[in-house]
PDB file of C-alpha atoms in Angstrom:
ATOM      1  CA  MET F 260      27.876  -6.623 -10.003  1.00 80.00           C
ATOM      2  CA  PRO F 261      28.577  -9.961  -9.858  1.00 94.00           C
ATOM      3  CA  TYR F 262      29.334 -11.776  -6.595  1.00 98.00           C
ATOM      4  CA  ILE F 263      31.819 -14.732  -6.493  1.00 98.00           C
ATOM      5  CA  LEU F 264      32.227 -17.098  -3.860  1.00 98.00           C
ATOM      6  CA  ASN F 265      36.111 -18.518  -3.709  1.00 98.00           C
ATOM      7  CA  ILE F 266      37.223 -21.629  -2.077  1.00 98.00           C
ATOM      8  CA  GLU F 267      40.582 -22.514  -1.263  1.00 97.00           C
ATOM      9  CA  THR F 268      41.338 -26.328   0.121  1.00 97.00           C
ATOM     10  CA  ALA F 269      44.178 -27.551  -1.599  1.00 95.00           C
ATOM     11  CA  THR F 270      46.444 -27.072   1.958  1.00 95.00           C
ATOM     12  CA  LYS F 271      46.131 -27.165   5.342  1.00 94.00           C
ATOM     13  CA  ASN F 272      44.321 -23.744   4.976  1.00 96.00           C
ATOM     14  CA  CYS F 273      40.385 -24.083   4.759  1.00 96.00           C
ATOM     15  CA  SER F 274      39.636 -20.561   3.090  1.00 97.00           C
ATOM     16  CA  VAL F 275      36.531 -19.054   1.962  1.00 98.00           C
ATOM     17  CA  ALA F 276      36.049 -15.209   0.344  1.00 98.00           C
ATOM     18  CA  VAL F 277      33.120 -13.584  -1.267  1.00 98.00           C
ATOM     19  CA  ALA F 278      34.456 -11.183  -4.256  1.00 98.00           C
ATOM     20  CA  LYS F 279      32.270  -8.511  -5.687  1.00 98.00           C
ATOM     21  CA  GLU F 280      33.590  -7.233  -9.113  1.00 96.00           C
ATOM     22  CA  GLY F 281      36.730  -8.878  -8.393  1.00 97.00           C
ATOM     23  CA  LYS F 282      37.942  -7.383  -5.086  1.00 98.00           C
ATOM     24  CA  THR F 283      37.584  -9.724  -2.106  1.00 98.00           C
ATOM     25  CA  ILE F 284      34.960  -8.031   0.565  1.00 98.00           C
ATOM     26  CA  LEU F 285      35.165 -10.894   3.271  1.00 98.00           C
ATOM     27  CA  CYS F 286      37.124 -13.835   4.180  1.00 98.00           C
ATOM     28  CA  ARG F 287      37.362 -16.595   6.426  1.00 97.00           C
ATOM     29  CA  GLU F 288      40.011 -19.227   6.938  1.00 96.00           C
ATOM     30  CA  MET F 289      41.874 -21.322   9.192  1.00 95.00           C
ATOM     31  CA  ALA F 290      44.936 -23.195   8.843  1.00 92.00           C
ATOM     32  CA  GLU F 291      45.197 -26.224  11.404  1.00 82.00           C
ATOM     33  CA  GLN F 292      47.525 -29.189  11.511  1.00 73.00           C
ATOM     34  CA  GLY F 293      45.099 -31.549  11.499  1.00 71.00           C
ATOM     35  CA  TYR F 294      42.755 -30.867   8.127  1.00 72.00           C
ATOM     36  CA  SER F 295      39.240 -29.732   9.087  1.00 82.00           C
ATOM     37  CA  HIS F 296      37.794 -29.050   5.815  1.00 91.00           C
ATOM     38  CA  ALA F 297      34.937 -31.219   6.238  1.00 91.00           C
ATOM     39  CA  GLU F 298      33.698 -29.534   9.154  1.00 91.00           C
ATOM     40  CA  LYS F 299      34.741 -26.043   8.578  1.00 95.00           C
ATOM     41  CA  LEU F 300      33.955 -25.506   4.815  1.00 97.00           C
ATOM     42  CA  HIS F 301      30.388 -25.173   4.776  1.00 96.00           C
ATOM     43  CA  VAL F 302      30.461 -23.194   7.603  1.00 96.00           C
ATOM     44  CA  PHE F 303      32.529 -20.624   6.369  1.00 97.00           C
ATOM     45  CA  ILE F 304      30.644 -20.483   3.711  1.00 98.00           C
ATOM     46  CA  GLU F 305      27.539 -19.634   5.551  1.00 97.00           C
ATOM     47  CA  GLU F 306      29.253 -17.386   7.617  1.00 97.00           C
ATOM     48  CA  VAL F 307      30.336 -14.765   5.081  1.00 98.00           C
ATOM     49  CA  LEU F 308      27.211 -15.078   3.222  1.00 98.00           C
ATOM     50  CA  GLN F 309      25.418 -14.161   6.325  1.00 98.00           C
ATOM     51  CA  GLU F 310      27.785 -11.701   7.422  1.00 98.00           C
ATOM     52  CA  LEU F 311      27.446  -9.540   4.143  1.00 98.00           C
ATOM     53  CA  HIS F 312      23.435 -10.244   4.042  1.00 98.00           C
ATOM     54  CA  LEU F 313      23.725 -12.429   0.851  1.00 98.00           C
ATOM     55  CA  THR F 314      21.953 -15.424  -0.090  1.00 97.00           C
ATOM     56  CA  PHE F 315      22.963 -18.155  -2.044  1.00 98.00           C
ATOM     57  CA  LYS F 316      20.831 -16.585  -4.957  1.00 97.00           C
ATOM     58  CA  ASP F 317      23.136 -13.917  -5.105  1.00 98.00           C
ATOM     59  CA  LEU F 318      26.239 -15.810  -6.164  1.00 98.00           C
ATOM     60  CA  SER F 319      27.025 -15.483  -9.854  1.00 98.00           C
ATOM     61  CA  ALA F 320      29.629 -18.033  -9.869  1.00 98.00           C
ATOM     62  CA  VAL F 321      31.558 -20.127  -7.767  1.00 98.00           C
ATOM     63  CA  ALA F 322      35.689 -20.430  -7.910  1.00 98.00           C
ATOM     64  CA  VAL F 323      37.630 -23.304  -6.461  1.00 98.00           C
ATOM     65  CA  SER F 324      41.415 -24.200  -6.334  1.00 97.00           C
ATOM     66  CA  GLN F 325      41.834 -26.900  -8.512  1.00 97.00           C
ATOM     67  CA  GLY F 326      45.320 -28.019  -7.381  1.00 95.00           C
ATOM     68  CA  PRO F 327      47.817 -29.582  -7.024  1.00 96.00           C
ATOM     69  CA  GLY F 328      47.447 -30.125  -3.434  1.00 94.00           C
ATOM     70  CA  SER F 329      46.114 -32.064  -0.830  1.00 93.00           C
ATOM     71  CA  TYR F 330      44.118 -35.122  -2.651  1.00 93.00           C
ATOM     72  CA  THR F 331      41.301 -34.810   0.272  1.00 93.00           C
ATOM     73  CA  GLY F 332      41.436 -30.903   0.542  1.00 94.00           C
ATOM     74  CA  LEU F 333      40.819 -30.886  -3.139  1.00 96.00           C
ATOM     75  CA  ARG F 334      38.080 -33.246  -3.139  1.00 95.00           C
ATOM     76  CA  ILE F 335      36.174 -31.810  -0.551  1.00 96.00           C
ATOM     77  CA  GLY F 336      36.654 -28.258  -1.838  1.00 97.00           C
ATOM     78  CA  VAL F 337      35.236 -29.405  -5.567  1.00 97.00           C
ATOM     79  CA  SER F 338      32.935 -31.635  -4.445  1.00 97.00           C
ATOM     80  CA  ALA F 339      31.344 -28.290  -2.288  1.00 98.00           C
ATOM     81  CA  ALA F 340      31.921 -25.798  -5.422  1.00 98.00           C
ATOM     82  CA  LYS F 341      29.979 -28.639  -8.017  1.00 98.00           C
ATOM     83  CA  GLY F 342      27.431 -29.191  -5.349  1.00 98.00           C
ATOM     84  CA  LEU F 343      26.554 -25.274  -5.208  1.00 98.00           C
ATOM     85  CA  CYS F 344      27.081 -24.997  -8.976  1.00 98.00           C
ATOM     86  CA  PHE F 345      24.604 -27.366  -9.906  1.00 97.00           C
ATOM     87  CA  ALA F 346      21.905 -26.522  -7.095  1.00 98.00           C
ATOM     88  CA  LEU F 347      22.190 -23.068  -8.189  1.00 98.00           C
ATOM     89  CA  ASN F 348      22.586 -23.456 -11.764  1.00 98.00           C
ATOM     90  CA  ILE F 349      25.346 -20.782 -12.126  1.00 98.00           C
ATOM     91  CA  PRO F 350      29.130 -21.400 -13.345  1.00 98.00           C
ATOM     92  CA  LEU F 351      32.209 -23.114 -11.943  1.00 98.00           C
ATOM     93  CA  ILE F 352      35.339 -21.810 -12.420  1.00 98.00           C
ATOM     94  CA  ALA F 353      39.138 -23.444 -11.854  1.00 98.00           C
ATOM     95  CA  ILE F 354      41.943 -21.835 -10.321  1.00 98.00           C
ATOM     96  CA  ASP F 355      45.214 -23.176 -10.277  1.00 97.00           C
ATOM     97  CA  THR F 356      46.500 -23.209  -6.895  1.00 97.00           C
ATOM     98  CA  LEU F 357      50.125 -22.525  -7.353  1.00 97.00           C
ATOM     99  CA  GLN F 358      48.843 -19.252  -9.180  1.00 96.00           C
ATOM    100  CA  VAL F 359      47.041 -18.232  -6.040  1.00 96.00           C
ATOM    101  CA  LEU F 360      49.986 -18.976  -4.082  1.00 96.00           C
ATOM    102  CA  ALA F 361      52.330 -16.891  -6.317  1.00 96.00           C
ATOM    103  CA  SER F 362      49.854 -13.952  -6.681  1.00 93.00           C
ATOM    104  CA  GLN F 363      50.580 -13.016  -3.084  1.00 94.00           C
ATOM    105  CA  VAL F 364      54.104 -11.803  -3.487  1.00 93.00           C
ATOM    106  CA  THR F 365      54.969  -8.660  -5.350  1.00 92.00           C
ATOM    107  CA  ILE F 366      58.667  -8.841  -6.844  1.00 92.00           C
ATOM    108  CA  ALA F 367      61.108  -5.845  -8.602  1.00 86.00           C
ATOM    109  CA  GLU F 368      63.088  -8.315 -10.264  1.00 87.00           C
ATOM    110  CA  GLY F 369      63.644 -12.245 -10.552  1.00 95.00           C
ATOM    111  CA  ILE F 370      61.042 -15.164 -10.656  1.00 97.00           C
ATOM    112  CA  ILE F 371      58.542 -16.455  -8.274  1.00 97.00           C
ATOM    113  CA  VAL F 372      58.770 -20.287  -7.435  1.00 97.00           C
ATOM    114  CA  PRO F 373      55.354 -21.373  -5.203  1.00 97.00           C
ATOM    115  CA  MET F 374      55.876 -24.762  -3.640  1.00 97.00           C
ATOM    116  CA  ILE F 375      52.931 -27.023  -2.187  1.00 96.00           C
ATOM    117  CA  ASP F 376      54.447 -29.692   0.255  1.00 93.00           C
ATOM    118  CA  ALA F 377      54.065 -33.342  -1.029  1.00 91.00           C
ATOM    119  CA  ARG F 378      55.831 -35.068   1.848  1.00 84.00           C
ATOM    120  CA  ARG F 379      59.678 -35.750   2.473  1.00 89.00           C
ATOM    121  CA  MET F 380      61.479 -33.705  -0.129  1.00 94.00           C
ATOM    122  CA  GLU F 381      59.038 -33.597  -2.945  1.00 95.00           C
ATOM    123  CA  VAL F 382      57.019 -30.362  -3.758  1.00 96.00           C
ATOM    124  CA  TYR F 383      54.676 -29.402  -6.175  1.00 96.00           C
ATOM    125  CA  SER F 384      55.899 -26.265  -7.852  1.00 96.00           C
ATOM    126  CA  ALA F 385      56.170 -24.024 -11.261  1.00 96.00           C
ATOM    127  CA  VAL F 386      57.483 -20.980 -12.071  1.00 96.00           C
ATOM    128  CA  TYR F 387      56.120 -17.438 -12.685  1.00 96.00           C
ATOM    129  CA  ASN F 388      57.457 -14.062 -13.832  1.00 94.00           C
ATOM    130  CA  ALA F 389      57.468 -10.331 -11.903  1.00 93.00           C
ATOM    131  CA  GLN F 390      53.896 -10.468 -14.138  1.00 91.00           C
ATOM    132  CA  PHE F 391      52.458 -13.613 -12.813  1.00 92.00           C
ATOM    133  CA  GLU F 392      52.786 -15.124 -15.851  1.00 93.00           C
ATOM    134  CA  LYS F 393      53.766 -18.755 -15.648  1.00 94.00           C
ATOM    135  CA  ILE F 394      56.829 -19.502 -17.371  1.00 94.00           C
ATOM    136  CA  ARG F 395      57.641 -23.201 -16.499  1.00 94.00           C
ATOM    137  CA  GLU F 396      54.637 -25.708 -15.934  1.00 92.00           C
ATOM    138  CA  VAL F 397      53.515 -27.429 -12.601  1.00 93.00           C
ATOM    139  CA  ARG F 398      55.286 -30.419 -11.766  1.00 93.00           C
ATOM    140  CA  ALA F 399      56.073 -32.681  -8.971  1.00 93.00           C
ATOM    141  CA  GLU F 400      59.993 -32.811  -8.261  1.00 93.00           C
ATOM    142  CA  ILE F 401      62.384 -33.687  -5.767  1.00 95.00           C
ATOM    143  CA  ILE F 402      64.229 -30.972  -4.315  1.00 96.00           C
ATOM    144  CA  THR F 403      67.878 -31.247  -3.961  1.00 96.00           C
ATOM    145  CA  GLU F 404      71.225 -29.090  -3.519  1.00 95.00           C
ATOM    146  CA  ASP F 405      71.124 -29.045  -7.397  1.00 95.00           C
ATOM    147  CA  SER F 406      67.497 -27.904  -7.833  1.00 96.00           C
ATOM    148  CA  PHE F 407      67.473 -24.362  -9.700  1.00 94.00           C
ATOM    149  CA  ASP F 408      71.038 -24.747 -10.376  1.00 92.00           C
ATOM    150  CA  ASP F 409      70.574 -23.271 -14.109  1.00 90.00           C
ATOM    151  CA  VAL F 410      69.119 -20.033 -12.584  1.00 92.00           C
ATOM    152  CA  LYS F 411      71.101 -16.902 -12.112  1.00 93.00           C
ATOM    153  CA  GLU F 412      68.514 -14.258 -11.351  1.00 95.00           C
ATOM    154  CA  ILE F 413      66.916 -14.224  -7.990  1.00 96.00           C
ATOM    155  CA  ILE F 414      64.424 -16.811  -7.187  1.00 97.00           C
ATOM    156  CA  ASN F 415      61.798 -15.806  -4.935  1.00 97.00           C
ATOM    157  CA  PHE F 416      60.124 -18.943  -2.855  1.00 97.00           C
ATOM    158  CA  VAL F 417      56.510 -18.997  -1.452  1.00 97.00           C
ATOM    159  CA  GLY F 418      54.740 -21.808  -0.059  1.00 96.00           C
ATOM    160  CA  ASP F 419      54.431 -24.100   3.099  1.00 94.00           C
ATOM    161  CA  CYS F 420      58.024 -25.985   2.037  1.00 92.00           C
ATOM    162  CA  SER F 421      60.160 -23.242   3.278  1.00 89.00           C
ATOM    163  CA  GLU F 422      61.911 -25.229   6.357  1.00 90.00           C
ATOM    164  CA  LYS F 423      62.725 -28.210   4.641  1.00 94.00           C
ATOM    165  CA  CYS F 424      63.782 -26.416   1.426  1.00 96.00           C
ATOM    166  CA  LYS F 425      66.211 -24.341   3.133  1.00 95.00           C
ATOM    167  CA  THR F 426      68.307 -27.292   4.345  1.00 94.00           C
ATOM    168  CA  VAL F 427      69.375 -27.829   0.678  1.00 95.00           C
ATOM    169  CA  LEU F 428      68.176 -24.584  -1.054  1.00 95.00           C
ATOM    170  CA  TYR F 429      70.981 -21.909   0.212  1.00 91.00           C
ATOM    171  CA  LYS F 430      72.508 -20.114  -2.984  1.00 94.00           C
ATOM    172  CA  GLU F 431      72.716 -16.395  -2.614  1.00 94.00           C
ATOM    173  CA  ASN F 432      70.256 -15.833  -5.231  1.00 95.00           C
ATOM    174  CA  PHE F 433      67.506 -17.995  -3.302  1.00 96.00           C
ATOM    175  CA  VAL F 434      64.882 -15.962  -1.513  1.00 95.00           C
ATOM    176  CA  PHE F 435      62.477 -17.677   1.014  1.00 96.00           C
ATOM    177  CA  VAL F 436      59.228 -15.103   1.407  1.00 95.00           C
ATOM    178  CA  ASP F 437      58.747 -17.038   4.851  1.00 94.00           C
ATOM    179  CA  GLU F 438      55.310 -15.108   5.612  1.00 94.00           C
ATOM    180  CA  ILE F 439      53.852 -16.239   2.451  1.00 95.00           C
ATOM    181  CA  ILE F 440      52.849 -20.191   3.555  1.00 95.00           C
ATOM    182  CA  TYR F 441      49.354 -21.396   2.354  1.00 96.00           C
ATOM    183  CA  PRO F 442      47.415 -20.193  -0.726  1.00 97.00           C
ATOM    184  CA  SER F 443      44.386 -18.038   0.085  1.00 97.00           C
ATOM    185  CA  ALA F 444      40.866 -17.264  -1.163  1.00 98.00           C
ATOM    186  CA  LYS F 445      41.084 -13.960  -0.669  1.00 97.00           C
ATOM    187  CA  GLU F 446      44.021 -13.898  -3.508  1.00 96.00           C
ATOM    188  CA  MET F 447      41.618 -15.499  -5.943  1.00 98.00           C
ATOM    189  CA  ASP F 448      39.431 -12.299  -6.492  1.00 97.00           C
ATOM    190  CA  THR F 449      41.008 -11.313  -9.555  1.00 97.00           C
ATOM    191  CA  LEU F 450      42.009 -14.344 -11.134  1.00 97.00           C
ATOM    192  CA  SER F 451      38.443 -15.783 -10.767  1.00 98.00           C
ATOM    193  CA  PHE F 452      36.953 -12.478 -12.156  1.00 98.00           C
ATOM    194  CA  ASN F 453      39.026 -12.300 -15.420  1.00 97.00           C
ATOM    195  CA  LYS F 454      37.477 -15.744 -15.728  1.00 98.00           C
ATOM    196  CA  PHE F 455      33.974 -14.901 -14.973  1.00 98.00           C
ATOM    197  CA  ILE F 456      34.292 -11.900 -17.536  1.00 97.00           C
ATOM    198  CA  ALA F 457      36.075 -14.100 -20.248  1.00 98.00           C
ATOM    199  CA  THR F 458      33.070 -17.250 -19.675  1.00 98.00           C
ATOM    200  CA  ASP F 459      36.057 -19.477 -19.088  1.00 98.00           C
ATOM    201  CA  PHE F 460      34.315 -22.125 -17.124  1.00 98.00           C
ATOM    202  CA  VAL F 461      34.500 -25.521 -16.571  1.00 98.00           C
ATOM    203  CA  ASP F 462      31.950 -28.544 -16.967  1.00 98.00           C
ATOM    204  CA  VAL F 463      30.213 -29.003 -13.320  1.00 97.00           C
ATOM    205  CA  ALA F 464      29.547 -32.395 -14.057  1.00 95.00           C
ATOM    206  CA  TYR F 465      32.793 -33.582 -15.392  1.00 96.00           C
ATOM    207  CA  PHE F 466      35.380 -31.361 -13.911  1.00 97.00           C
ATOM    208  CA  GLU F 467      37.778 -33.112 -11.403  1.00 95.00           C
ATOM    209  CA  PRO F 468      40.880 -31.577  -9.502  1.00 95.00           C
ATOM    210  CA  TYR F 469      44.454 -31.541 -10.974  1.00 92.00           C
ATOM    211  CA  TYR F 470      45.846 -34.055  -8.338  1.00 88.00           C
ATOM    212  CA  LEU F 471      49.107 -34.320 -10.532  1.00 79.00           C
ATOM    213  CA  LYS F 472      49.893 -37.529  -8.486  1.00 68.00           C
ATOM    214  CA  ASP F 473      47.926 -40.555  -8.197  1.00 52.00           C
ATOM    215  CA  PHE F 474      46.375 -40.713  -4.861  1.00 42.00           C
ATOM    216  CA  MET F 475      47.931 -43.928  -3.161  1.00 40.00           C
ATOM    217  CA  ILE F 476      46.538 -46.094  -0.168  1.00 38.00           C
ATOM    218  CA  THR F 477      48.905 -47.278   2.021  1.00 40.00           C
ATOM    219  CA  LYS F 478      48.473 -50.256   4.436  1.00 42.00           C
ATOM    220  CA  SER F 479      48.946 -49.924   8.103  1.00 44.00           C
ATOM    221  CA  SER F 480      52.000 -51.503   9.537  1.00 46.00           C
ATOM    222  CA  LYS F 481      50.165 -52.396  12.554  1.00 44.00           C
TER     223      LYS F 481
END
């Protein structure tokens, strides 16, 4: 009866969930314009455990969204997950952030393109089929009117890039699933459980988030 703590902090959504045997039983999350992950994450973790009358020792593993996404958000989530795994001597599971986002939509036909905002017209994206199998690897790309021009089947876009992408992506086979904006820890339950059963773990000491792009520090204009 494994309990897995799932942590998702790759976007503006600070999300924590506990899953029992692959099913989410409680989730706490909050999405704010200003990132509040450093203040909220550990509070959410303690809240879900207390409400379920669990202790940290009841956890069998911790799963964390590995990216791509916000550099700061990923760093906070991964640091917390690694700290818990090291202290409790339990395995760490890494989950693809875009897969978490894609898994929130069910389609009968076409493909799913989860996208995470990377500022301006750039996004982090991948392509999944209706069975949630990745058919194009993750990449950082600039969205233009020519993007996905070679795809004739229905494309279901999900993520926090809808508003800006709608200004250039308006072909008849483009569908924006507006209600799905951020990846959530509650959608990590099956993904993390399957990896737990397969003992597909990452090294707690050496694991790093998948930033995709190097973190750039810009100087203030003042």
